[in-house]
mmCIF file of C-alpha atoms in Angstrom:
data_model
loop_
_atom_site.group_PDB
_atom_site.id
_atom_site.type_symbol
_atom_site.label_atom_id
_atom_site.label_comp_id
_atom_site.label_asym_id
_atom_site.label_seq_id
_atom_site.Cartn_x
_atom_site.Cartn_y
_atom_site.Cartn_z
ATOM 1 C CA UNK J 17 108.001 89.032 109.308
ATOM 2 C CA UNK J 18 107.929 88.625 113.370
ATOM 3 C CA UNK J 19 110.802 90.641 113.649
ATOM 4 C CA UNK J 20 110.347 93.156 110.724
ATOM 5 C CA UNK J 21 106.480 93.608 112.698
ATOM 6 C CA UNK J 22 107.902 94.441 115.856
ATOM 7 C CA UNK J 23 110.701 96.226 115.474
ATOM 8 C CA UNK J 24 113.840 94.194 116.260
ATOM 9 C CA UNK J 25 115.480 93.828 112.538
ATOM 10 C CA UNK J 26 114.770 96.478 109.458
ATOM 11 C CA UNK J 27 114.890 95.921 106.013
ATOM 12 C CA UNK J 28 117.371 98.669 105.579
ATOM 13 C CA UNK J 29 119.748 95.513 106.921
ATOM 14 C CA UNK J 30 119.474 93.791 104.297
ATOM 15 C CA UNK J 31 120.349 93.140 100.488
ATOM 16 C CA UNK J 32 118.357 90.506 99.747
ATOM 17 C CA UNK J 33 115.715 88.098 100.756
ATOM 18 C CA UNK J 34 114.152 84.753 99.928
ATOM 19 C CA UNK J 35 110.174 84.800 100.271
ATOM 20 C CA UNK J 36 109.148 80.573 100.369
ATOM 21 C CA UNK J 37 106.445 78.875 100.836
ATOM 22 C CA UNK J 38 106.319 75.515 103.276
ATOM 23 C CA UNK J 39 102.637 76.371 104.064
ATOM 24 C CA UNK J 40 103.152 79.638 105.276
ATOM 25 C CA UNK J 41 100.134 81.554 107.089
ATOM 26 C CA UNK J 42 98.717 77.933 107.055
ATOM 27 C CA UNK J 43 98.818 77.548 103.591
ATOM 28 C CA UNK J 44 95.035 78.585 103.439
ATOM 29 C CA UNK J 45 93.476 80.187 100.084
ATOM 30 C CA UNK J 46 95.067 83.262 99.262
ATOM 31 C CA UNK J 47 98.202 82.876 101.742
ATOM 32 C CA UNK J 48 100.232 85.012 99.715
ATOM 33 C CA UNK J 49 97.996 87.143 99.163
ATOM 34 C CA UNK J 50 96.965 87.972 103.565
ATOM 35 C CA UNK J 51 101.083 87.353 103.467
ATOM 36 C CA UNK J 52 101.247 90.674 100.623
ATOM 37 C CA UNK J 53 98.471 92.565 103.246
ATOM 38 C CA UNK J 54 99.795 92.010 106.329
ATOM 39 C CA UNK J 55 102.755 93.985 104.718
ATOM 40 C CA UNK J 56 100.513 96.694 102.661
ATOM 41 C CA UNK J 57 98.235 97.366 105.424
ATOM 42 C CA UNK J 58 100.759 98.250 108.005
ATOM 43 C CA UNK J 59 102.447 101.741 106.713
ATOM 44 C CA UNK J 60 105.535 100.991 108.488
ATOM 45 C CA UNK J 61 105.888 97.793 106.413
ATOM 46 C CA UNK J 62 104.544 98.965 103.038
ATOM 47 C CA UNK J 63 107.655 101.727 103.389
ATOM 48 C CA UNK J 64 110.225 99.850 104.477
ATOM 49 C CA UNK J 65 109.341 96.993 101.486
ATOM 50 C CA UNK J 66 108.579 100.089 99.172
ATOM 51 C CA UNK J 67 111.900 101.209 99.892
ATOM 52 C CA UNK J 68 113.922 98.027 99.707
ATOM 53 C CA UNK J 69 112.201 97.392 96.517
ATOM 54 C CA UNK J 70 113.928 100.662 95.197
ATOM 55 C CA UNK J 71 116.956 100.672 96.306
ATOM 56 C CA UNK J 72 119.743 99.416 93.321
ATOM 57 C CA UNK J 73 121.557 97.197 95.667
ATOM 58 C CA UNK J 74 119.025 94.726 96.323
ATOM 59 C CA UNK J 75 117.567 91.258 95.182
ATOM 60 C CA UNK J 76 114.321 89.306 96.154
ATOM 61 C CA UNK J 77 113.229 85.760 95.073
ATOM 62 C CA UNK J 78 109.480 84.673 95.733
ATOM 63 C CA UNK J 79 108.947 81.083 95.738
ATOM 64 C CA UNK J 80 105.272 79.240 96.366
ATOM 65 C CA UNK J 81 103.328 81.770 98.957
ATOM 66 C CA UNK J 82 106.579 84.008 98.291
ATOM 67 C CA UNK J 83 105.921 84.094 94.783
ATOM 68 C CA UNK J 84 102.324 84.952 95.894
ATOM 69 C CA UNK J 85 103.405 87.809 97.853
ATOM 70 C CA UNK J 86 105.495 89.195 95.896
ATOM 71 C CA UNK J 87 103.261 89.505 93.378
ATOM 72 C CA UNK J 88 100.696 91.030 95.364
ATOM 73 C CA UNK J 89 103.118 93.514 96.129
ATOM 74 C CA UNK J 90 104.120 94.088 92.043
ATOM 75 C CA UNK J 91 102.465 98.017 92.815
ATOM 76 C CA UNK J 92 106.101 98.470 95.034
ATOM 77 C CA UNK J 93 108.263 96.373 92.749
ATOM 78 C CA UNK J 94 109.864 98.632 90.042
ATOM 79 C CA UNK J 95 109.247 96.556 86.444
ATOM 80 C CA UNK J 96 106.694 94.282 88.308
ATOM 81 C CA UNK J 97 103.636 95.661 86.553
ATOM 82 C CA UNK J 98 103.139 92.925 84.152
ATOM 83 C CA UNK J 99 102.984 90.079 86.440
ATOM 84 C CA UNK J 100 100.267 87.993 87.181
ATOM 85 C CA UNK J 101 98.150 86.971 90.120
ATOM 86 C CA UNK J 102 98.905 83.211 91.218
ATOM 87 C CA UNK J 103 95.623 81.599 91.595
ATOM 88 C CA UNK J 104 93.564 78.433 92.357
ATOM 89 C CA UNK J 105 94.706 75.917 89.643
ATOM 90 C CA UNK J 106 92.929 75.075 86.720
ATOM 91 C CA UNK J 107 92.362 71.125 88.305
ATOM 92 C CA UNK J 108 90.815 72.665 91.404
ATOM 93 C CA UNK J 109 92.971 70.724 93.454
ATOM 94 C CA UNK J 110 96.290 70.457 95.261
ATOM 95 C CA UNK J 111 99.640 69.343 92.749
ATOM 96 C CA UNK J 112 101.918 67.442 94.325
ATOM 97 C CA UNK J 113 104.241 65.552 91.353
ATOM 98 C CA UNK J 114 107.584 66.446 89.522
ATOM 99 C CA UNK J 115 107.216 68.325 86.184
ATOM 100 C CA UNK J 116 109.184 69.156 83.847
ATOM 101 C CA UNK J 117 110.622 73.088 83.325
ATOM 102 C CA UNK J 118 112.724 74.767 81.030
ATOM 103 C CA UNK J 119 114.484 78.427 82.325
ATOM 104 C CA UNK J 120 114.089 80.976 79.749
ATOM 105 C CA UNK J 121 116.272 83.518 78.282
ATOM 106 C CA UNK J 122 115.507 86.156 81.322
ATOM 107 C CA UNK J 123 117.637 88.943 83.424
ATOM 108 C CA UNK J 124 116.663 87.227 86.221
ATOM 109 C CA UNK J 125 119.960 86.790 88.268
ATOM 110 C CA UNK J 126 118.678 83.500 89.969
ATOM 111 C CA UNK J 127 118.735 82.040 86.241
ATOM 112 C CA UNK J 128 122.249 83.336 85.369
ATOM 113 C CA UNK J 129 123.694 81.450 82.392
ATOM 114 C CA UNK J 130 120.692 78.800 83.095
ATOM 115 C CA UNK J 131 118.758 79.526 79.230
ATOM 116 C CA UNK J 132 117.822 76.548 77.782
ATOM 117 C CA UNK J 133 118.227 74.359 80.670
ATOM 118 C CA UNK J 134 115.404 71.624 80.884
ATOM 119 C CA UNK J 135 115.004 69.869 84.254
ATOM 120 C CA UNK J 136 112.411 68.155 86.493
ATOM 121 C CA UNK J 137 111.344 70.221 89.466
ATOM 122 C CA UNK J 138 109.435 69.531 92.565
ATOM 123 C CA UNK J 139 105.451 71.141 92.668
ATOM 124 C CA UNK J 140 103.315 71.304 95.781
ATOM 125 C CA UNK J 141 101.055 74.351 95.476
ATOM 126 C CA UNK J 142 97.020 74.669 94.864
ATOM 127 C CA UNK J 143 97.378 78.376 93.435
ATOM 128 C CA UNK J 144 99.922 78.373 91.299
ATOM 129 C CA UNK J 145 97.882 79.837 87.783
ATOM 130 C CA UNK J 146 99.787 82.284 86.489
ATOM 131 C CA UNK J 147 96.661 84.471 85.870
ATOM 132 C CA UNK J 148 96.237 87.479 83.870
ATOM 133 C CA UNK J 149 92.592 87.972 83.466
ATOM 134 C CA UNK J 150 92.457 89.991 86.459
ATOM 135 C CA UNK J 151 95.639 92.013 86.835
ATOM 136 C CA UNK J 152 99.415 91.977 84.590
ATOM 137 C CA UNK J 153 100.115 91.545 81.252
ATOM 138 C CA UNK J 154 100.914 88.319 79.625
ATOM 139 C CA UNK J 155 102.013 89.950 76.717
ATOM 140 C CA UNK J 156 105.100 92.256 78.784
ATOM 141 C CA UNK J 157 105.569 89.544 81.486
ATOM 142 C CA UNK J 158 109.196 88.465 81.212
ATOM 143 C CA UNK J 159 108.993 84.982 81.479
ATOM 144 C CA UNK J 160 111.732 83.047 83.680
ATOM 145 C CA UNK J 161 110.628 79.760 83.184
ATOM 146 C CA UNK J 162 107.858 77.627 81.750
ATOM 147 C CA UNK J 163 106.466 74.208 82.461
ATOM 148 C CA UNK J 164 107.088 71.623 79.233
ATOM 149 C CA UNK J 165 106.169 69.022 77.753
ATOM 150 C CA UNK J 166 107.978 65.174 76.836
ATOM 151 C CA UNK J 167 109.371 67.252 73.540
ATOM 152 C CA UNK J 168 110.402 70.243 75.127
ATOM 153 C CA UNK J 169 107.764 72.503 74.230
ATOM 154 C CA UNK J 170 105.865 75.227 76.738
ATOM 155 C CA UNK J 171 102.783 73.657 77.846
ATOM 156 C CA UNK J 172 99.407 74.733 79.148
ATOM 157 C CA UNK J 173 97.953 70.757 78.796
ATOM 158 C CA UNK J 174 97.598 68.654 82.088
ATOM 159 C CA UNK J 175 99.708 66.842 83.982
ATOM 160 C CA UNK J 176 103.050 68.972 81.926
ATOM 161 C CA UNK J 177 101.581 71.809 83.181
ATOM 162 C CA UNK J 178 99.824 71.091 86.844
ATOM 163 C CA UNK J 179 98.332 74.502 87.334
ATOM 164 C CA UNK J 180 96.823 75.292 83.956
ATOM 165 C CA UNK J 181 98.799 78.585 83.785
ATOM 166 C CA UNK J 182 98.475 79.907 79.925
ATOM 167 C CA UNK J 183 102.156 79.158 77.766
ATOM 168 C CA UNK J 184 103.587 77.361 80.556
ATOM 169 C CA UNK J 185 104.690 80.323 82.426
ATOM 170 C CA UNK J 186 105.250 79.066 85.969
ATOM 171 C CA UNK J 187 108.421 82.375 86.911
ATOM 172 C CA UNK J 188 108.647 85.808 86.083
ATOM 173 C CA UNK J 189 110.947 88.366 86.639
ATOM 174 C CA UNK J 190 111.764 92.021 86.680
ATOM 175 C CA UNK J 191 113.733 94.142 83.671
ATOM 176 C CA UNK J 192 117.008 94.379 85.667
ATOM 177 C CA UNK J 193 116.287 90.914 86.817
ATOM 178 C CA UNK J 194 116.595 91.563 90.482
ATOM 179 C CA UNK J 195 113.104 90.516 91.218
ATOM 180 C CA UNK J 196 111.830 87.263 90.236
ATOM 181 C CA UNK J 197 108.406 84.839 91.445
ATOM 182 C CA UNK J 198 108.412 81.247 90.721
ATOM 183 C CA UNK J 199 106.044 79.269 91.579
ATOM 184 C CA UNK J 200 107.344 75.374 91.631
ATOM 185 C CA UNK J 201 109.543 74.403 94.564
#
């Protein structure tokens, strides 16, 4: 962001990027979100991501405060629409514990030939809701993965599912599966 900010690289570059997490901007409330503004409030930025976004050639994949920003940004992300806003979790409190996922049938290229695949994953966040009450569509959201259960089944009930987030959904993605948010890491 240092370098897209001042000048010295362009996203024109590039083909892809990897947005992550690791307590970026201080992993404060709403870090993806300032993360999403630094870029939409700066018209230089806004273009260059608006453009990158569009392009056919490229691929992004949001992870923790990436996954935050990038859905923030869903307004520039062609087929983003539907997503939801990652909030404060439904505990109130930080997650930090293995859970158990299972990758959905999905577009998403970072899933590729994953479907069905059940696996225990790494989760540190403290807004990781997949909330749709104030923005998205749960109904249109194509879901990438979803937290589960000790049978295998999606799960909104705590500790399967740290964050609360309504039928498990913990990753989305875009039609063409270029773009995709996940929130454990």
């Amino acid at each position: 962001m240092s370098d897209l900010i001042a000048g010295r690289a362009k996203l024109d570059d590039f083909k892809g990027f990897i947005a992550v997490g690791g307590f970026s901007y201080g992993d404060v409330l709403g870090a993806g979100e300032g993360w999403a503004k630094t870029i939409l409030f700066n018209a230089k930025l806004a273009d260059q991501f608006a453009g990158f976004f569009q392009r056919g050639d490229t691929f992004a994949l949001g992870i923790c405060n990436g996954c935050q920003m990038m859905s923030n940004l869903k307004s520039i992300i062609p087929g983003a629409q539907a997503w939801p806003k990652f909030t404060r979790n439904k505990s109130e409190q930080f997650e930090a514990r293995f859970a158990m996922v299972e990758v959905g049938e999905s577009p998403s290229i970072f899933f590729s030939g994953m479907a069905g695949t059940q696996t225990p994953i790494a989760v540190a966040h403290g807004e990781g809701f997949a909330d749709f009450s104030q923005t998205g569509d749960i109904d249109k959201a194509i879901v990438a993965m979803r937290f589960i259960d000790n049978k295998g089944s999606a799960t909104e009930t705590y500790p399967y599912n740290p964050n609360g987030a309504p039928r498990g959904i913990t990753s989305v993605t875009t039609p063409d599966g270029r773009f995709t948010v996940m929130m454990p890491h």
